[in-house]
XYZ file of C-alpha atoms in Angstrom:
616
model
C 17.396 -8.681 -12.071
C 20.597 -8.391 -14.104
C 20.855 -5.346 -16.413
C 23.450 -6.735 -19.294
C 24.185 -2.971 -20.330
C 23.219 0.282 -19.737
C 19.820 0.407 -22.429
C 17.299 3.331 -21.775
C 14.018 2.768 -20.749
C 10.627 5.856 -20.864
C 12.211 7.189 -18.436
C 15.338 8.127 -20.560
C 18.666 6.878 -21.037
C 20.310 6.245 -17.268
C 22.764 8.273 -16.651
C 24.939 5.715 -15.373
C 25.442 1.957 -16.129
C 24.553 1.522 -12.021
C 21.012 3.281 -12.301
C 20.000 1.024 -15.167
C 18.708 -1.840 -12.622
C 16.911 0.535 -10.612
C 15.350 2.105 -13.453
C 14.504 -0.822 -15.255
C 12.723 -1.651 -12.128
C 10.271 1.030 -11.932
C 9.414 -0.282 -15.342
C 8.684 -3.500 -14.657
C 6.590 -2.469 -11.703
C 4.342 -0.046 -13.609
C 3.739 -2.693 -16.526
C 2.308 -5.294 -14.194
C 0.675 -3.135 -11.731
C -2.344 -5.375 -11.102
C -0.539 -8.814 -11.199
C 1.921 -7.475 -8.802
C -0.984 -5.835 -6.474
C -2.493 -9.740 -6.595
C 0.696 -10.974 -4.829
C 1.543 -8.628 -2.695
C -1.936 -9.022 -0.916
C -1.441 -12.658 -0.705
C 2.019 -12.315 0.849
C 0.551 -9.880 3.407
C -2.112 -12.467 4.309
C -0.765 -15.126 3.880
C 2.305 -14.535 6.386
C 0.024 -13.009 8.769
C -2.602 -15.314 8.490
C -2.257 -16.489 12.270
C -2.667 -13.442 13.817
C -5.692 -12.155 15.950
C -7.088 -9.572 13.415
C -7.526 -11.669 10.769
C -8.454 -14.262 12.328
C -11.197 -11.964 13.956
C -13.342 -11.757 10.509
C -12.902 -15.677 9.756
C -10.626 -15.391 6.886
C -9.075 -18.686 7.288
C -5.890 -18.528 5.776
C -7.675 -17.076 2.162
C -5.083 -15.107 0.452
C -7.526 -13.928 -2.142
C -8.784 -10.907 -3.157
C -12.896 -11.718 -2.904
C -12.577 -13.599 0.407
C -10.019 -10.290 1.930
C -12.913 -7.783 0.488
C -15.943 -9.601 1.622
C -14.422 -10.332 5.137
C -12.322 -7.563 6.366
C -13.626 -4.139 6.717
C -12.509 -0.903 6.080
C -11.309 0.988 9.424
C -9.873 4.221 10.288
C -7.644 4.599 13.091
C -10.143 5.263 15.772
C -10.992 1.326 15.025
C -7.821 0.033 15.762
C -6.717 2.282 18.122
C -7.719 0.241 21.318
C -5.606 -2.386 19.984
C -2.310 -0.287 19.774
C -3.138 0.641 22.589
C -2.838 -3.163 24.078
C 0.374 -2.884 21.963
C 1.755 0.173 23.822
C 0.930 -1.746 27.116
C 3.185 -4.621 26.478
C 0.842 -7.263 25.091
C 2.848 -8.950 22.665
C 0.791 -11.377 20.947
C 0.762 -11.221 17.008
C -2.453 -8.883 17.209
C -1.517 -6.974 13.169
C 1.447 -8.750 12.271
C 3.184 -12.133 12.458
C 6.590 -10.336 13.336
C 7.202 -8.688 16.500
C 6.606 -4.755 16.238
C 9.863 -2.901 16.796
C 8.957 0.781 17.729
C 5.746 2.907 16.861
C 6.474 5.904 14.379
C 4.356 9.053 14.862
C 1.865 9.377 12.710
C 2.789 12.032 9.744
C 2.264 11.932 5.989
C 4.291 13.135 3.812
C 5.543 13.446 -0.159
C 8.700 12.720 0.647
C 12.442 12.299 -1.388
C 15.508 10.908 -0.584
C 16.487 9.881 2.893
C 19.734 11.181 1.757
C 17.952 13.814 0.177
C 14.880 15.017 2.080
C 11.740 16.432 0.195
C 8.729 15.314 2.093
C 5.261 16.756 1.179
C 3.830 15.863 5.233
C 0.356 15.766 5.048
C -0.818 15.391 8.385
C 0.522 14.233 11.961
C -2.808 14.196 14.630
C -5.610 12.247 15.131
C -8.466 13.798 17.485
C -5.771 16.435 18.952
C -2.980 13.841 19.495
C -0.587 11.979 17.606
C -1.550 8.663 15.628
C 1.075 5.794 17.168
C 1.636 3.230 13.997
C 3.551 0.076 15.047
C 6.364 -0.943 13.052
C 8.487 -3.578 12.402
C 11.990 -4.059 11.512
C 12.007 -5.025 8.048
C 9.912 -1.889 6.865
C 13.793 0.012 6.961
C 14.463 -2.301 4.245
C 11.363 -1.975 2.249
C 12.056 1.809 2.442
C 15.275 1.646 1.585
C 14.699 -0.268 -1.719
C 12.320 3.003 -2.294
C 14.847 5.207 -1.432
C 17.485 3.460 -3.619
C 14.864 4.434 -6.724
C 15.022 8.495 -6.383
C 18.770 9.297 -7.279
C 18.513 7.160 -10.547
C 15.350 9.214 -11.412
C 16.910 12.510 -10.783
C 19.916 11.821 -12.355
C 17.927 12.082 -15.775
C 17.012 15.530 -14.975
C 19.806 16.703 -12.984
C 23.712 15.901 -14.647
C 26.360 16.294 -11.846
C 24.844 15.745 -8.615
C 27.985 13.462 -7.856
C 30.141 16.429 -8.163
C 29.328 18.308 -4.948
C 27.278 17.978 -1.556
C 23.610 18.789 -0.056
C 23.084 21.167 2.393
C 20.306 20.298 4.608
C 18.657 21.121 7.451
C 17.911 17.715 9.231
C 17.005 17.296 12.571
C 15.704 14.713 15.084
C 12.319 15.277 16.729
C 11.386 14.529 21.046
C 10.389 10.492 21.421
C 8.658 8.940 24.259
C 8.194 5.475 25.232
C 4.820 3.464 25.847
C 4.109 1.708 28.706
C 5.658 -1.169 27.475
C 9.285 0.635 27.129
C 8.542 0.437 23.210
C 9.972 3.755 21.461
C 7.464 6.347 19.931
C 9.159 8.762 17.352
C 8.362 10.472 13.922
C 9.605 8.172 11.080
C 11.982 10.386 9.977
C 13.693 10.237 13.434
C 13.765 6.579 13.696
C 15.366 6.723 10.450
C 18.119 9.468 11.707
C 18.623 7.271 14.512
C 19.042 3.846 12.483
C 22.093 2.473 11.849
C 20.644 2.251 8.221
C 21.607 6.233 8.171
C 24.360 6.695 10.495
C 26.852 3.720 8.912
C 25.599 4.083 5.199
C 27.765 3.523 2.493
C 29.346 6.211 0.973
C 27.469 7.660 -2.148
C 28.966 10.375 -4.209
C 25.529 11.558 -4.948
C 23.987 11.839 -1.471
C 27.035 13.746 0.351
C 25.905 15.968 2.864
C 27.384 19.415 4.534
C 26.128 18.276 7.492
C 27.654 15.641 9.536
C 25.998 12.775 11.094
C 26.847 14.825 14.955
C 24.540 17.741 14.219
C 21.762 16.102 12.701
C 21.636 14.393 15.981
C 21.605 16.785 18.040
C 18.722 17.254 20.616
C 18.966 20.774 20.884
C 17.872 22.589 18.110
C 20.026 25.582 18.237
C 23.098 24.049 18.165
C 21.922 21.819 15.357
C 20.563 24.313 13.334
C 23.346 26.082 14.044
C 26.273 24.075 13.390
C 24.398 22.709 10.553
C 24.338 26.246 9.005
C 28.084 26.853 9.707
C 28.874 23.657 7.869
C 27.257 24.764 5.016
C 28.818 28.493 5.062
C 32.074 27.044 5.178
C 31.674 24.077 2.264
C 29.464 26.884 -0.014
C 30.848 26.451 -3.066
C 30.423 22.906 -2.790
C 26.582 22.950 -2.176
C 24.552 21.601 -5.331
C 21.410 22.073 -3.860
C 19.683 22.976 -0.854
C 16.510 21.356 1.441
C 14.390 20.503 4.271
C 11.824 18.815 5.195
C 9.642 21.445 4.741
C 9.037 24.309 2.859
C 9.121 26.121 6.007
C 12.004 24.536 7.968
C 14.060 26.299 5.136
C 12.347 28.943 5.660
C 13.418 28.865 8.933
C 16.979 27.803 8.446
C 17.186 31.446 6.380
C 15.604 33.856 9.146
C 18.258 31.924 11.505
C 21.068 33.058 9.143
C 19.161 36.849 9.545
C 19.691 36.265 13.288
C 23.011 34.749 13.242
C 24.885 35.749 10.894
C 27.426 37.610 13.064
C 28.295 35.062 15.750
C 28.408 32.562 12.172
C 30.869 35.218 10.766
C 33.158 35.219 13.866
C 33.370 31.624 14.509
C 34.654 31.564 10.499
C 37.029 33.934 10.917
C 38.576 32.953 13.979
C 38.277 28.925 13.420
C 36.631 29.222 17.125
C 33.210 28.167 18.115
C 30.666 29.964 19.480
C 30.124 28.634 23.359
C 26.588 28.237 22.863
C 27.667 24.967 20.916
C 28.183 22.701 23.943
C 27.528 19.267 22.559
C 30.749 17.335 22.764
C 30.577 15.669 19.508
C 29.655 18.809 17.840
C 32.657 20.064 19.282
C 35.081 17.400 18.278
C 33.665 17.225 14.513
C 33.587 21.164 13.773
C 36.980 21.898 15.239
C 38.885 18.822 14.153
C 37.652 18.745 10.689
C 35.772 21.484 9.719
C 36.299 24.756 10.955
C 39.241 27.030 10.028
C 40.267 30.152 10.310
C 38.912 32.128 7.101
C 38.650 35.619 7.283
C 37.880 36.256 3.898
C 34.713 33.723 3.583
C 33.711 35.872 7.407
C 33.811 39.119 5.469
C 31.665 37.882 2.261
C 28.919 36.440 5.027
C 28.836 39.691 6.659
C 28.626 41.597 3.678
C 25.866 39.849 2.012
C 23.624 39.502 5.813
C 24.298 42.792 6.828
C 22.123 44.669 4.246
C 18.344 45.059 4.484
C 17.860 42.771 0.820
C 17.496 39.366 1.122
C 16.125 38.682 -2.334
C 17.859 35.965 -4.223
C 19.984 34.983 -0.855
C 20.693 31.628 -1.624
C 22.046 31.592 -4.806
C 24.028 34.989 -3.744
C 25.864 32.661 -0.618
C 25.186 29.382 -2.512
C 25.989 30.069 -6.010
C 25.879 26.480 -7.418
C 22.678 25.396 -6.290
C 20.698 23.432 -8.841
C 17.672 22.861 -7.026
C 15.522 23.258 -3.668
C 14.737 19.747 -2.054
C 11.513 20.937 -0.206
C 7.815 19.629 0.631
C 5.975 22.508 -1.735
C 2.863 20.611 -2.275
C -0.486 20.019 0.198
C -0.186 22.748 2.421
C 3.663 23.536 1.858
C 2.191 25.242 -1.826
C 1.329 28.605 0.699
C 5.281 28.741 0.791
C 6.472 28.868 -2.432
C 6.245 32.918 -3.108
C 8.413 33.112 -0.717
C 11.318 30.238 -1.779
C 11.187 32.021 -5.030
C 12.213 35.434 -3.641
C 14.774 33.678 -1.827
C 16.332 31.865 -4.021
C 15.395 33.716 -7.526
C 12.973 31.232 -8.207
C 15.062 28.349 -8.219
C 13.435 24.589 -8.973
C 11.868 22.986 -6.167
C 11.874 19.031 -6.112
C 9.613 16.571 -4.955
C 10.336 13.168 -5.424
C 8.684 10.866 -2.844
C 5.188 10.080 -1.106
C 5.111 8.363 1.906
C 3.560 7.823 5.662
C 4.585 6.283 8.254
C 1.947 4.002 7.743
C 3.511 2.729 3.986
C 6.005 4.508 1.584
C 3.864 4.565 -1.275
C 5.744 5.812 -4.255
C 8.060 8.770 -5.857
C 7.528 11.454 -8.384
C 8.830 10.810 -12.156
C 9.043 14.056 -12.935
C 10.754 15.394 -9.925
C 11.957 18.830 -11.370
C 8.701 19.638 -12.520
C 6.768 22.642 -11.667
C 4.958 22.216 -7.796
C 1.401 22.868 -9.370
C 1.919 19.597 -11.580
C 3.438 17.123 -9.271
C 2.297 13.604 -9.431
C 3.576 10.413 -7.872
C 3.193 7.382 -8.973
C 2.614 5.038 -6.472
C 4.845 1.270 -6.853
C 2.470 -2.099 -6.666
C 5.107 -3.991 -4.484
C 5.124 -1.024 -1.343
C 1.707 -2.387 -0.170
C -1.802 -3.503 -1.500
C -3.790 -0.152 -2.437
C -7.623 0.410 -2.487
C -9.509 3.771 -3.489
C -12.496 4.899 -2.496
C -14.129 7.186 -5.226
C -14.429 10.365 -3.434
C -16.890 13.131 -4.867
C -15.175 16.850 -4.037
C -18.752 18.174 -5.133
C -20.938 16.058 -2.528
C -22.300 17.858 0.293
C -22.211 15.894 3.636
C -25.933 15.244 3.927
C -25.996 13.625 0.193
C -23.058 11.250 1.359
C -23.487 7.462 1.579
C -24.090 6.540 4.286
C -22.225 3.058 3.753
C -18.885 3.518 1.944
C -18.696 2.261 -1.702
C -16.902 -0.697 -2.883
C -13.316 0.075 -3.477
C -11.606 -0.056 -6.567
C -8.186 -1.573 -7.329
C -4.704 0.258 -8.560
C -5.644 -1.304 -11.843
C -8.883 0.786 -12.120
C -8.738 3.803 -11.452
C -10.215 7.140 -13.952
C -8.294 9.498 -15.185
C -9.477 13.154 -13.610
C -11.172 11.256 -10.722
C -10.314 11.703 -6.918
C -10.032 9.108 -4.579
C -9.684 8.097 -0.618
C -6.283 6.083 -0.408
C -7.083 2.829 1.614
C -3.998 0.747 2.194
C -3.033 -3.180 3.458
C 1.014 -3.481 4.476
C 3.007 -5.951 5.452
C 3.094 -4.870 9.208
C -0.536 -5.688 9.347
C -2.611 -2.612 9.009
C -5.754 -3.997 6.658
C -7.639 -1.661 4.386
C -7.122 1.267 6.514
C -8.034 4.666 5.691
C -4.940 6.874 5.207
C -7.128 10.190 4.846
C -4.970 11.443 1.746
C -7.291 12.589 -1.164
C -5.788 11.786 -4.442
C -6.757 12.463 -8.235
C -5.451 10.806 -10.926
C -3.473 13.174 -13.306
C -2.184 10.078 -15.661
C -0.340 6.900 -15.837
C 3.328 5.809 -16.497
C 2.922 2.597 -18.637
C -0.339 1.210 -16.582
C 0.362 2.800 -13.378
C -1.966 5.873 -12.587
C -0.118 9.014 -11.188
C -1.838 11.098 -8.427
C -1.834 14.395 -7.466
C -2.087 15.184 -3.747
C -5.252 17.026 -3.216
C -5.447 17.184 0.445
C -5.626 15.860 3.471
C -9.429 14.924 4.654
C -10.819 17.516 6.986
C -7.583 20.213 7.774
C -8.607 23.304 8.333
C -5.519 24.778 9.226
C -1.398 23.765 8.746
C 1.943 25.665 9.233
C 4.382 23.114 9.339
C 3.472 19.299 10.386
C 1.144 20.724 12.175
C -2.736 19.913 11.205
C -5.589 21.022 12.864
C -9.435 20.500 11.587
C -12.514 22.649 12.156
C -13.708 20.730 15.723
C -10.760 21.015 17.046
C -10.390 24.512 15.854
C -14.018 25.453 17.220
C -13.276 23.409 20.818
C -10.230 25.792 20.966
C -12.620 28.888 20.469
C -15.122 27.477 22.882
C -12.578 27.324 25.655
C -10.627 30.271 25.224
C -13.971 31.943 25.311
C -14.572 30.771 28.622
C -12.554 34.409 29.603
C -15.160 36.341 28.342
C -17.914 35.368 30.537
C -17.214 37.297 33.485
C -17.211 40.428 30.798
C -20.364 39.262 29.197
C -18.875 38.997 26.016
C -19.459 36.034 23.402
C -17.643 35.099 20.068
C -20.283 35.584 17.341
C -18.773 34.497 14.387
C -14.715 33.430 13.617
C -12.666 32.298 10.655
C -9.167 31.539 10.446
C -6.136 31.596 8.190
C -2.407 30.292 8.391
C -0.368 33.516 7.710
C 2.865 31.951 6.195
C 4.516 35.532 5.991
C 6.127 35.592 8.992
C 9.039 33.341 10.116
C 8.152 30.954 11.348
C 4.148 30.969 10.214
C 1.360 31.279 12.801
C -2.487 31.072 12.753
C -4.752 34.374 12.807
C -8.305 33.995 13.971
C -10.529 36.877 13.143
C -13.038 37.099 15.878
C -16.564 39.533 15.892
C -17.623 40.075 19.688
C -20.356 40.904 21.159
C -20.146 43.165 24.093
C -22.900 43.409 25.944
C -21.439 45.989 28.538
C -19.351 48.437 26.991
C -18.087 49.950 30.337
C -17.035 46.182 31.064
C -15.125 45.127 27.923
C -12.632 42.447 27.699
C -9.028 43.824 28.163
C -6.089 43.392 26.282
C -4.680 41.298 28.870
C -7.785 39.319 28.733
C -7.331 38.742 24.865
C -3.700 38.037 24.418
C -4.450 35.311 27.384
C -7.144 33.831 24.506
C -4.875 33.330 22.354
C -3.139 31.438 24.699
C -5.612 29.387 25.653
C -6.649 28.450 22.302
C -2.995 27.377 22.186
C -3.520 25.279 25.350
C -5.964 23.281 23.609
C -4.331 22.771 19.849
C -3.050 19.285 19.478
C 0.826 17.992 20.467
C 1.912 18.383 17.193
C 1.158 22.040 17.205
C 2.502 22.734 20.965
C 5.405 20.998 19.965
C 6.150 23.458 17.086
C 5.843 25.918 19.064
C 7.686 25.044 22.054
C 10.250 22.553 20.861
C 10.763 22.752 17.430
C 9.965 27.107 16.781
C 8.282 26.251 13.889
C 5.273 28.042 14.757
C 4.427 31.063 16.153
C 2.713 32.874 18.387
C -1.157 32.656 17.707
C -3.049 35.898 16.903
C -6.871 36.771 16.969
C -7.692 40.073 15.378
C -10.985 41.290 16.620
C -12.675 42.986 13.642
C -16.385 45.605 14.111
C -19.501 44.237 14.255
C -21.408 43.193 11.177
C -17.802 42.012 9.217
C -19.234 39.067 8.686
C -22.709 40.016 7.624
C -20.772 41.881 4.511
C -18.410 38.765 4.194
C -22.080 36.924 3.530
C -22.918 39.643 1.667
C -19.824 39.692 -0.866
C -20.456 35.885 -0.657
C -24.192 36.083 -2.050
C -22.643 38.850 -4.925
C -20.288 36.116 -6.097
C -23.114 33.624 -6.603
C -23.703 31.695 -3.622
C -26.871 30.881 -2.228
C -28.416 32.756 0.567
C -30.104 29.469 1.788
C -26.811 27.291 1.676
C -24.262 30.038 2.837
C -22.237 29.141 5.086
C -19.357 31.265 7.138
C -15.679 29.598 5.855
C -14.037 29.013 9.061
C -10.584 28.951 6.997
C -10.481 31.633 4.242
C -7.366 32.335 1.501
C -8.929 33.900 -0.846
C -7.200 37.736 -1.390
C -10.495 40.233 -1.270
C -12.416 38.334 1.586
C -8.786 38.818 3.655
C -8.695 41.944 2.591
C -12.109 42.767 3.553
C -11.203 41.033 6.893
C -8.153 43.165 7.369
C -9.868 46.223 6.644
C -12.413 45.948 9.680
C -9.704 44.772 12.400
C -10.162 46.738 15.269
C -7.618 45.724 17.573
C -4.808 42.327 17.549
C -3.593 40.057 20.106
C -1.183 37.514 20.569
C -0.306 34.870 22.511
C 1.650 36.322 24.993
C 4.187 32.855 25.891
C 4.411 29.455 24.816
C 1.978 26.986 25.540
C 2.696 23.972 27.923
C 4.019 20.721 26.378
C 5.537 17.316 27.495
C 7.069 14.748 25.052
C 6.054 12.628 27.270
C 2.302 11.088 26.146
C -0.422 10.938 28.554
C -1.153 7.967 30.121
């Protein structure tokens, strides 16, 4: 598309004659949502025609709409799963897709920005207690990165000068395995890392990082985080704006400067390293190019980490920052209290939602506040269904037979919705398990709000874990209290994002049945680590790999908390007949209540096991 001169669009006028095309663009694609929907479902199925799962519901080389609907069902990924698995194995017939699959990516969702950037909103990474393995092929980097290329022309309407200074984030790659078949399993954002897409891109005066390329790559995550942090110490006045992943990975990244700080300090003032930094091409980088003596930038450090106030931290080491690039939506939202005390309340952006399934779409609004993002998802990134989805229903009055699913094109405003999706690597009308509600459009496009993800009970970082798997970790951690005759009567949970990192609390009410033969404390801090021992990979892996998750804790409260709980329930309005205990609570006076009848606390008392390796 040529762009004769730089003419503004709804959007607003571009800030540059270069992010006219893009921007023009997202136009185009929002004005002719369902015309564009139409042929991007017949390019899927039409170059993917031959393979085995299409072929399986006699579609016959259709390309249209009624034939696809009629023929090809809706699936989730237990459905498909056995034939990944043939994937993972080495079987390399087309089974989904017509071109070979290049890796699997790690199943997490997230509302993402800027690969150069980073603001993901991850919505979920497990399926049944392990990790969902999507294959991939190559030319979904460059689908992505036309995607990508659409985020710094839409921030540059809100945010003037980006071009003038660098990013500081905290990147980092995550443990990959290989299948059977010697095909690579990683989170997307890892693959991405690891591409040559990111490692030889072009220069960009608007996506500059503190960080170089060396210590995002880094294995180890001290000596990433680490030299990642003493990059951005030493370039602070250049920092524009500051990020993660995650709401709580920057989180993280400031309770490691609380930790730090002094061995930080020294290495600036001397221009030395600190020998904990082993990595060779750390090494090089850092002391070649980077690191110089500076006492004076060693003394400010110390002087600002050295007191007990921490409030407004970032802007007081940082002082140019613009913006925080962090996930604050889904179940990073529990987070943002805390970013503002750290920063002063500082903007948070969100720009992007993706999986690794599909990269869906970006935000329009980016700068707007967390509690009224929307994304608006792009017609050409894959071919969208919706399943209406009633928040209200209770399970017993739910169909029994899903209902037909509606296109982009016609969706409600105000109404919520299962996202379904058909890509171009071959998954067919698959269930993401994102519930979305349609906030408003953007010419014809509807924009969505992330409600949540289906059935998560529990999340403190890309961590998810639902109510079965949160009850089978009860049931076996309560295996220790048989030979004390003791039983877990009734439990609920919450993710206390206070500490750093966050960790779960499960409130347990006991019954003892011998007083003289009660479970120790021993015997309770080791249920906490076996409830560990049976949370999901994506959880153990926070916690052992990544430390971005702590300890577990069960606080045992009296007997008859939760008979009041019901009680202050029933006073509230509920019904006596349809109560039911929450096994995840949040709400301030039932906590409080909680807290107020804790009797004694436990934690786990060390890490629980975990492999990268998958099972077999």
């Amino acid at each position: 598309m040529a762009v004769d001169s730089v003419t503004p669009s709804p959007l607003g006028p571009p800030a540059c004659e270069k992010d006219a095309k893009p921007l023009q663009f997202i136009e185009d694609m929002t004005r002719n949502i369902d015309p564009v929907q139409e042929k991007t479902l017949s390019e899927i199925l039409s170059r993917n025609s031959e393979t085995e799962y299409l072929k399986r519901f006699q579609l016959n080389g259709a390309t249209d709409r009624d034939s696809f609907k009629s023929k090809v069902p809706v699936v989730t990924y237990e459905d498909i799963q056995p034939d990944i698995q043939r994937i993972a194995n080495g079987d390399r017939t087309p089974i989904f897709s017509s071109h070979p699959v290049s890796e699997f990516l790690t199943r997490h969702n997230f509302i993402y920005r800027n690969f150069i950037h980073c603001t993901f909103c991850l919505g979920s990474g497990t399926s049944a207690g392990e990790r969902k393995l999507m294959p991939t092929i190559h030319e979904e980097l460059d689908r992505r990165q036309l995607l990508y290329s659409l985020l710094m022309p839409v921030m540059n309407l809100y945010v003037p000068g980006l071009d003038k200074g660098k990013g500081l984030y905290f990147l980092f790659i995550k443990a990959e395995t290989k299948t059977p078949s010697g095909l690579v399993a990683r989170p997307v954002l890892t693959s991405y890392y690891k591409s040559e897409h990111f490692k030889t891109r072009p220069y960009d005066p608007y996506n500059v990082y503190t960080s170089p390329n060396e210590t995002i790559l880094c294995p180890d995550s001290f000596q990433s985080m680490y030299s990642q942090m003493l990059c951005g110490l030493v370039m602070r006045h250049e920092v524009l704006r500051v990020g993660a992943v995650f709401a709580s990975g920057l989180l993280r990244a400031i309770r490691f400067l609380q930790l730090n700080w002094r061995e930080l300090a020294h290495d600036i003032s001397t221009g030395t390293l600190n020998p904990k930094i082993t990595d060779p091409a750390i090494k090089e980088k850092l002391l070649s190019d980077i690191l110089k003596p500076d006492p004076e930038l060693a003394d400010f450090i110390a002087s600002e980490c050295s007191g007990e106030n921490w409030e407004r931290i970032i802007t007081r080491i940082w002082p140019n920052t613009k913006f925080l690039d962090v996930i604050v939506t889904g179940a990073m939202a529990q987070y943002i209290p805390t970013l503002d005390y750290y920063s002063g309340g500082l903007p948070k952006a969100c720009t992007m939602y993706a999986s690794s399934e599909c990269y869906f779409g970006l935000n329009l609004k980016p700068m707007c506040d967390p509690s009224d993002v929307s994304y608006t998802i792009m017609p050409n990134m894959g071919y969208f269904e919706f399943m209406p989805h009633d928040p209200e229903a209770q399970p017993s009055s739910r169909q029994s037979q899903p209902p037909r699913l509606l296109d982009l094109a016609d969706l409600e405003l105000g109404k919520e919705y299962e996202l379904i999706i058909t890509t171009y690597a071959g998954l067919c009308r698959y269930r993401v398990g994102d519930i979305l509600q349609v906030t408003g459009f953007h010419n014809s496009a509807p924009q969505f709000r992330f409600v949540r993800r289906k059935n998560v009970l529990l999340s403190i970082d890309s961590d998810k874990t639902d109510e079965s798997e949160l009850q089978k970790a009860i049931e076996n951690a309560s295996v220790l209290l048989r030979e004390f005759n003791t039983t877990v009567v009734e439990y609920t949970s919450f993710a206390d994002t206070k500490t750093i990192p966050g960790h779960y609390v499960i409130y347990w009410e006991l019954l003892v049945k011998d007083s003289a033969n009660s479970p120790s404390e021993d015997v309770l801090n080791r249920c906490c680590l076996a409830m560990e021992e049976s949370l999901n990979t994506v959880y153990r892996q926070g916690r052992v790999a990544d430390n971005s998750i702590g300890p577990l804790e069960i606080r045992v409260v009296k007997n008859g908390t939760f008979e009041e709980l019901m009680d202050y329930a029933i006073s509230r309005g509920a019904s006596i007949n349809q109560y039911k205990v929450p096994r995840c609570v949040n709400f301030t006076p039932i906590m409080e209540l909680l807290d107020s009848r804790v009797v004694s606390v436990h934690f786990s008392p060390a890490a629980p096991y975990w492999n990268p390796e998958r099972r077999r």
